[in-house]
Each structure stands twice: as structure tokens, then as C-alpha cells.
XYZ file of N, CA and C in Angstrom:
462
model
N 1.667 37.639 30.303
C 1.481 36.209 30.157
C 0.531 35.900 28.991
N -0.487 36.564 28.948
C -1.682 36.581 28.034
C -0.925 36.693 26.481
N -0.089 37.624 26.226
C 0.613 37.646 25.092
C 1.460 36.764 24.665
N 2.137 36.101 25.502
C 3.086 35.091 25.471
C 2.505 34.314 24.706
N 1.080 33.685 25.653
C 0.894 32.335 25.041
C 0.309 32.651 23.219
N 0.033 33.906 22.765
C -0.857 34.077 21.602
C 0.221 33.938 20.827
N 1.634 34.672 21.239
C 2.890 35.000 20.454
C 3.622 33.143 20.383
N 3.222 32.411 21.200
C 4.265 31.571 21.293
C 2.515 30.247 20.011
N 1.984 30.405 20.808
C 0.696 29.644 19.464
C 0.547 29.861 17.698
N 1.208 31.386 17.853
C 1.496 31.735 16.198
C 2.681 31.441 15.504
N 3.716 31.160 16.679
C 4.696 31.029 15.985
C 4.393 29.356 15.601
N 4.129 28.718 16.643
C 3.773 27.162 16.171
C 3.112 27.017 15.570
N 2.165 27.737 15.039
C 1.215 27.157 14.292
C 1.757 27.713 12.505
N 2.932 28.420 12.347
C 3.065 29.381 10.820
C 3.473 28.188 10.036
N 4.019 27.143 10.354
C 4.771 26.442 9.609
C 3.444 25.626 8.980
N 2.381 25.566 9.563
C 1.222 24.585 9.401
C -0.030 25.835 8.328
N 0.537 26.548 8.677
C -0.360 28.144 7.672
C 0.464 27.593 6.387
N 1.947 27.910 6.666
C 2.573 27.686 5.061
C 2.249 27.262 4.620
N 2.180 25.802 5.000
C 2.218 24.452 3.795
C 0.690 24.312 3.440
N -0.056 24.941 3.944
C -1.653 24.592 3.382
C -1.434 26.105 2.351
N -0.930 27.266 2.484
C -0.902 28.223 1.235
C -0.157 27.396 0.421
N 1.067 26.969 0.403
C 1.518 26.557 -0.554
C 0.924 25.382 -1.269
N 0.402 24.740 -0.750
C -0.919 23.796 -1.875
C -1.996 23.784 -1.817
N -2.241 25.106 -2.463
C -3.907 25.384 -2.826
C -3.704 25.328 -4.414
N -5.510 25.686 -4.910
C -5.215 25.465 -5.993
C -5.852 24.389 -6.619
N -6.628 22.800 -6.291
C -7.123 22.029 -7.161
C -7.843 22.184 -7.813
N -8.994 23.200 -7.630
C -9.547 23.890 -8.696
C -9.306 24.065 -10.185
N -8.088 24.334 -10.044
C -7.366 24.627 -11.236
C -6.683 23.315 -12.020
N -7.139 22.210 -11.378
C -6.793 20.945 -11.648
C -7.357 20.715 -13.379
N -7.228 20.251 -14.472
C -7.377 19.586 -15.502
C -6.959 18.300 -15.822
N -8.244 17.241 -16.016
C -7.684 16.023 -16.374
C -8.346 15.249 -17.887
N -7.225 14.704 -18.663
C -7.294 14.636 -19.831
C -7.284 13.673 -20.052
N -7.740 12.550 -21.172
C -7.113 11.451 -22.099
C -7.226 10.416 -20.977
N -8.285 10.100 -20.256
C -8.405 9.203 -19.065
C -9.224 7.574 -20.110
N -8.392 6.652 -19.893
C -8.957 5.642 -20.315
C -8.516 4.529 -18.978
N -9.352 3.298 -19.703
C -8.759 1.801 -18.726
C -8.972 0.847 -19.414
N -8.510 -0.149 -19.466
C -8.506 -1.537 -20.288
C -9.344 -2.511 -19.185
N -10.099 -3.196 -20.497
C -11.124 -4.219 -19.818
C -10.326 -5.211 -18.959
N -10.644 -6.114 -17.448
C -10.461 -6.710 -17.234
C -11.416 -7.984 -17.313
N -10.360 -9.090 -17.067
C -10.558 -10.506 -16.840
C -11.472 -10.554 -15.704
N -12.902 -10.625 -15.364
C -13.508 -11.145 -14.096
C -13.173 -10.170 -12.458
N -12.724 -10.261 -11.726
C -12.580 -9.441 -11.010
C -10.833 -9.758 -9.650
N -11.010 -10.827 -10.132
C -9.768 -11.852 -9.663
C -8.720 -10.920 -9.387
N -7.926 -10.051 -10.256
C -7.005 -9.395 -10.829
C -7.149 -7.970 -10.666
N -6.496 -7.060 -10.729
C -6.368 -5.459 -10.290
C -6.680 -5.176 -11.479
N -7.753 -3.903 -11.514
C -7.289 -3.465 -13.215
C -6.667 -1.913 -12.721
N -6.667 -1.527 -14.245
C -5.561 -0.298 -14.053
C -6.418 0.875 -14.743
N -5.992 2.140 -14.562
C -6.773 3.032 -15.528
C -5.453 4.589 -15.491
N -5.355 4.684 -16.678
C -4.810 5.985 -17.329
C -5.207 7.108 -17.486
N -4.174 8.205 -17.453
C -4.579 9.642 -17.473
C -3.704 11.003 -17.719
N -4.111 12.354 -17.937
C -3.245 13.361 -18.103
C -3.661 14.034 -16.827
N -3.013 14.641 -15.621
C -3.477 15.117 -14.921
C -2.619 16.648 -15.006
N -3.375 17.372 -15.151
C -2.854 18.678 -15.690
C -3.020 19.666 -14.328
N -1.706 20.560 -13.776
C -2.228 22.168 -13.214
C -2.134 22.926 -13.555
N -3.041 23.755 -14.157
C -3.173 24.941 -14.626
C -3.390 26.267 -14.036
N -3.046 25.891 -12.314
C -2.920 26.988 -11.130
C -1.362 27.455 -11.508
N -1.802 28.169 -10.784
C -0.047 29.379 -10.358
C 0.388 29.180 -9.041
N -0.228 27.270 -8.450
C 0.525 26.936 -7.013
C 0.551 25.559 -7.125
N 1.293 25.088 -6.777
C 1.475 23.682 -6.522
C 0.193 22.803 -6.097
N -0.124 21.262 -6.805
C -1.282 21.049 -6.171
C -0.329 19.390 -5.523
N -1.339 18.845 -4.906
C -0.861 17.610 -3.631
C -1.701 16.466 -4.110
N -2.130 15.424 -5.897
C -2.663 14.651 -5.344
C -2.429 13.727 -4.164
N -3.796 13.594 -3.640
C -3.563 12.624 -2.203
C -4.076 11.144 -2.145
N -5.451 11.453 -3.281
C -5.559 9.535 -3.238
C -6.702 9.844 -4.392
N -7.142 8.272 -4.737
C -8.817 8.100 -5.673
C -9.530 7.318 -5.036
N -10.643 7.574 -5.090
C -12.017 7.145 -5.301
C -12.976 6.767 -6.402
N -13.396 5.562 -6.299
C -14.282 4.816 -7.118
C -15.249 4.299 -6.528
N -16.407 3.798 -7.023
C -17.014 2.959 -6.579
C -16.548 1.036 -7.067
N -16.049 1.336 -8.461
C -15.559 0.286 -9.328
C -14.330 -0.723 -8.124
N -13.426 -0.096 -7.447
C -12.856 -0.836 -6.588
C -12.512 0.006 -5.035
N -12.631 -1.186 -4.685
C -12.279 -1.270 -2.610
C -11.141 -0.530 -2.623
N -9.688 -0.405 -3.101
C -8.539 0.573 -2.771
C -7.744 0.141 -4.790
N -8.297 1.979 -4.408
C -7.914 2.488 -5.500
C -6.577 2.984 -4.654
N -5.533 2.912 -5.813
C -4.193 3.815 -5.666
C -3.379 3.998 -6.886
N -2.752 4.990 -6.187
C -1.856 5.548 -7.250
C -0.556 4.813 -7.495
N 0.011 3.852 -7.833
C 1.259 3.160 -7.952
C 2.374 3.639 -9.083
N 3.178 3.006 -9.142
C 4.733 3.654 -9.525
C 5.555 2.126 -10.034
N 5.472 2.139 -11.547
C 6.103 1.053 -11.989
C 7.854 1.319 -11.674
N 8.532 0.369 -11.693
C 10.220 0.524 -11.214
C 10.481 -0.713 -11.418
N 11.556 -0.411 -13.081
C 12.590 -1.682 -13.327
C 13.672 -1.782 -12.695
N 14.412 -2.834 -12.128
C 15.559 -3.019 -11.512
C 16.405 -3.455 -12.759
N 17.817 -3.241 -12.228
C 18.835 -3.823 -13.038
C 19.121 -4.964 -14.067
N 18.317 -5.485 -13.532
C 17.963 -6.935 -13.650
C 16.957 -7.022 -14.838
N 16.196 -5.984 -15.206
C 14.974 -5.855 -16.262
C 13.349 -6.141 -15.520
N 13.506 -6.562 -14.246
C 12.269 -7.120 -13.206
C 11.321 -5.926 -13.002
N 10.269 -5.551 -13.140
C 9.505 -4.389 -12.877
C 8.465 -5.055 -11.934
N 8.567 -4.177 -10.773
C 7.718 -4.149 -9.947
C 6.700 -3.204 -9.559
N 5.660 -3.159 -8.621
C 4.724 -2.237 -9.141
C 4.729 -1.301 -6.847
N 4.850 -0.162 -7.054
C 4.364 0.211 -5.025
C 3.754 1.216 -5.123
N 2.680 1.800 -3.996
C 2.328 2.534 -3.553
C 3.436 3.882 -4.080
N 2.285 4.638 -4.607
C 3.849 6.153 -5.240
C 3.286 7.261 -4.339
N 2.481 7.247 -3.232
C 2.383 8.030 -2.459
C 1.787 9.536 -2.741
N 1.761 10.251 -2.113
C 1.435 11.668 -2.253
C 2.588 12.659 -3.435
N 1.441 13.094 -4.348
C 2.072 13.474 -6.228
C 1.791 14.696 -6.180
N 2.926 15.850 -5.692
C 2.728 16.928 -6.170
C 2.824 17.118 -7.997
N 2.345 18.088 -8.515
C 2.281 18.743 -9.437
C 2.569 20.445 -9.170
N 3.581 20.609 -10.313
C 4.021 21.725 -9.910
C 3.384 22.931 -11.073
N 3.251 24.149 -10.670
C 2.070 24.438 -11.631
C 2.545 24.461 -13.095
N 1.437 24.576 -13.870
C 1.741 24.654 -15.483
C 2.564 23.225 -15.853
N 2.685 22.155 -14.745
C 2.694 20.877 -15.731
C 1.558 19.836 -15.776
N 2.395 18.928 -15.807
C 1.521 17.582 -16.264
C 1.866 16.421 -15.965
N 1.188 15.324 -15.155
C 2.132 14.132 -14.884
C 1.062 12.903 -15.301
N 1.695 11.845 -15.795
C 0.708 11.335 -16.747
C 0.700 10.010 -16.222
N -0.662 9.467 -15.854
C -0.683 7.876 -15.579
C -0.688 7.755 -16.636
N -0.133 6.227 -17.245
C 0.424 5.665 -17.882
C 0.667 4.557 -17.768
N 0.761 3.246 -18.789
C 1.614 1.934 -18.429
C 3.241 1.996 -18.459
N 3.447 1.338 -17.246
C 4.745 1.510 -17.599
C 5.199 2.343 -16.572
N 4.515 3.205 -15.947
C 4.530 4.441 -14.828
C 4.175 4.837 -14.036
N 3.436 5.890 -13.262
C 2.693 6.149 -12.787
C 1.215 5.309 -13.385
N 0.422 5.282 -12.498
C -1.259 4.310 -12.911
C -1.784 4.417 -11.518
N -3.194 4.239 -12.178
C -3.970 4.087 -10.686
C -4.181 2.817 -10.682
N -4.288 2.521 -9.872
C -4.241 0.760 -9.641
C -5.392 0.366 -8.962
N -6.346 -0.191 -9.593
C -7.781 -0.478 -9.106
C -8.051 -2.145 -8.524
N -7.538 -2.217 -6.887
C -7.168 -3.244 -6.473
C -8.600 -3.720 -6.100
N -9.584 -4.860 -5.383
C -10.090 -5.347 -5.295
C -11.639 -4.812 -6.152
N -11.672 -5.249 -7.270
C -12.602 -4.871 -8.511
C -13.715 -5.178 -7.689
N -15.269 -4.586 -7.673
C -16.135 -4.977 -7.115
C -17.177 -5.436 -8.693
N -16.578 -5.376 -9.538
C -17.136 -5.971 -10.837
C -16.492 -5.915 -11.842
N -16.618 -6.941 -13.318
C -15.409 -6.978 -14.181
C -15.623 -4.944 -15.098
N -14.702 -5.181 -15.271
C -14.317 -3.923 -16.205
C -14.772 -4.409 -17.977
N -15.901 -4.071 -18.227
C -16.344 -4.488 -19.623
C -16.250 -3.455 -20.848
N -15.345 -4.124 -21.762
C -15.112 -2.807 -22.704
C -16.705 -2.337 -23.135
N -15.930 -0.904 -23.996
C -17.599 -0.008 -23.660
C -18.202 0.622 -22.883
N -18.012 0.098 -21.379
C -18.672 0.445 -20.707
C -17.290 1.930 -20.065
N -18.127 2.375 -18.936
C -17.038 3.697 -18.014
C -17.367 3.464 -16.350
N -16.443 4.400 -16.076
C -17.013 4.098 -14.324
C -16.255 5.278 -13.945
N -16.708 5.892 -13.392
C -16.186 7.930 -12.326
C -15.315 7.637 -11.092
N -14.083 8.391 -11.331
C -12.957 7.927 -10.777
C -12.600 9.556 -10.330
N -12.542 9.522 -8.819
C -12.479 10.979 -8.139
C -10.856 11.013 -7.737
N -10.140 12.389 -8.284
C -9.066 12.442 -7.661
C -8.870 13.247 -6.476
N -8.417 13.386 -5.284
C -8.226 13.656 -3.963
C -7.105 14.434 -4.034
N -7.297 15.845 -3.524
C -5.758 16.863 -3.412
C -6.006 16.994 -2.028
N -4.587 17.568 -1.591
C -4.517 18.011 -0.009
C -5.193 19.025 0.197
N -5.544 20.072 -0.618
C -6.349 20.680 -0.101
C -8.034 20.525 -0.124
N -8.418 19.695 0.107
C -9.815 18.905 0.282
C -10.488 18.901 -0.883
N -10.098 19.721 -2.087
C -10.577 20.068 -3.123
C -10.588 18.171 -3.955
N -11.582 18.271 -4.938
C -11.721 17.175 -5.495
C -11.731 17.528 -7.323
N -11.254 16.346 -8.163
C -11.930 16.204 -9.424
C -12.492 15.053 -10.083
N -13.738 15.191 -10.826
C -13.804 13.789 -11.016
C -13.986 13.423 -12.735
N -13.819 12.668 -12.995
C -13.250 12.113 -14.289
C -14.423 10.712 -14.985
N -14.619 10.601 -16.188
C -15.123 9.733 -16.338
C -14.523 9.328 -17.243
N -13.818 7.584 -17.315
C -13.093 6.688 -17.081
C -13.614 5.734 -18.477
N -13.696 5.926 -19.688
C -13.875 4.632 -20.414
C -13.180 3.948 -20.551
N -13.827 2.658 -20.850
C -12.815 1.212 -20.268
C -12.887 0.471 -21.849
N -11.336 0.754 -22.321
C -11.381 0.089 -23.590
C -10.813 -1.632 -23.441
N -10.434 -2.143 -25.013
C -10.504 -3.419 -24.782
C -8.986 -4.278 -23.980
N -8.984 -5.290 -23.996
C -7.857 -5.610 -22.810
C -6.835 -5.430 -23.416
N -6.287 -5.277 -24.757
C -5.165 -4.985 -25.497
C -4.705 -3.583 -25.546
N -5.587 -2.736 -25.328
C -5.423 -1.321 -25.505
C -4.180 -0.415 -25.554
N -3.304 0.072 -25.844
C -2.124 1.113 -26.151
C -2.699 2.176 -25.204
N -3.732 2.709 -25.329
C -3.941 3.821 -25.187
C -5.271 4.578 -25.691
N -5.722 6.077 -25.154
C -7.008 6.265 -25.611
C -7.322 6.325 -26.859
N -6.413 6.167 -27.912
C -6.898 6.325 -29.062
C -7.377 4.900 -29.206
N -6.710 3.493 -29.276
C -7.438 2.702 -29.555
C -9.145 2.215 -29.249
């Protein structure tokens, strides 16, 4: 009986072993070319850009961000319809598969910095933590260029 229950607990539990081996690894996280454009007052969401690089040999799981700059930070997912209408949702949990790169961006993927707890003033920066499934963290510091911005070069 004693064996049963150890044999019948391992087998339930392997599927829950897998999936935490298979996304390890944030460590190996690299993040690049992180900018954000000034916002208007605080009224309005601002947004902020990035290269998020794995340079592991395993899959990593972002899971969410952290700021102090806003109340719910997220990761969103621009999507034009047929129609030319772009709307903006929640893009959920972002694997990266190793040796690439997935890039916030306008237009795309972005973190979406919803209830601003102060305006975004060009010049200035603010530390923006990214969240993997495996509890592992990175954190980034965020300059905030002007509201026209292209991108980090401007």
C-alpha cells in the first residue's frame, strides 16, 4: 500500500516536474533598446518598448511587469481587423524560444502602462521589471523619450 501511494503521487506529479524543466532559464534573459514616449498628464496609458532577448538553451515564460510608474502594467498585442481598425488586448503569457528575440514595439507587442501614477516626462526614466514563470526576474531601465518618438534612436 505504502508504495502505491508514492508510485501513484509521482506519476501525478511528472507532468508538473516537466513543465517547470522546460522553462527554466531567465537568467539568461537579455533586454535591449528599451525606450517610452512622454505622456500627456496621467489621464491616458502610456506605452514603453523593447528587445527582449534568450540567450538560454531553454525556453523562457514571460509572465507579467512591474513598475512603480503604473498600477497594471501589461503586456498587450496590437491586431488590425479587415476593416483596417486596430485594437489593442491583454497578449498573455510570451514564451521565447531560445536564441530569439521578441520585440515590444508600436504597432505590436508593448507594455502597456495603464493607470500612470505620474506624467511620463521626456528625459526623465523609470525601472520596469520583467516577470518569467520561473520566478526569475529582469529589470530594465526605461528612458522616456519625447511624445513623437519612432524609436530609441530618436
Amino acid at each position: 500500500m505504502k508504495y502505491t501511494i508514492h508510485a501513484t503521487c509521482s506519476v501525478l506529479m511528472l507532468p508538473f516536474m516537466l513543465a517547470t524543466s522546460a522553462m527554466a532559464g531567465s537568467a539568461d534573459v537579455v533586454v535591449e533598446n528599451a525606450w517610452a514616449r512622454a505622456s500627456i498628464g496621467t489621464s491616458r496609458p502610456g506605452a514603453a518598448y523593447m528587445e527582449v532577448h534568450n540567450a538560454g538553451d531553454e525556453p523562457v515564460m514571460l509572465t507579467g511587469l512591474l513598475t512603480d510608474l503604473a498600477m497594471r502594467p501589461e503586456v498587450h498585442r496590437t491586431a488590425t481587423d479587415e476593416q483596417g481598425v486596430s485594437s489593442m488586448s491583454p497578449a498573455g503569457d510570451i514564451v521565447i524560444a531560445p536564441g530569439e528575440t521578441i520585440a515590444l514595439e508600436p504597432g505590436g507587442l508593448h507594455a502597456m502602462l495603464m493607470q500612470l501614477q505620474r506624467p511620463m516626462e521626456e528625459g526623465e526614466s523609470f525601472s520596469m521589471t520583467l516577470t518569467f514563470s520561473d520566478g526569475g526576474e529582469t529589470t530594465v531601465e526605461v528612458p522616456i523619450l519625447g511624445i513623437a518618438a519612432r524609436g530609441p534612436e530618436d
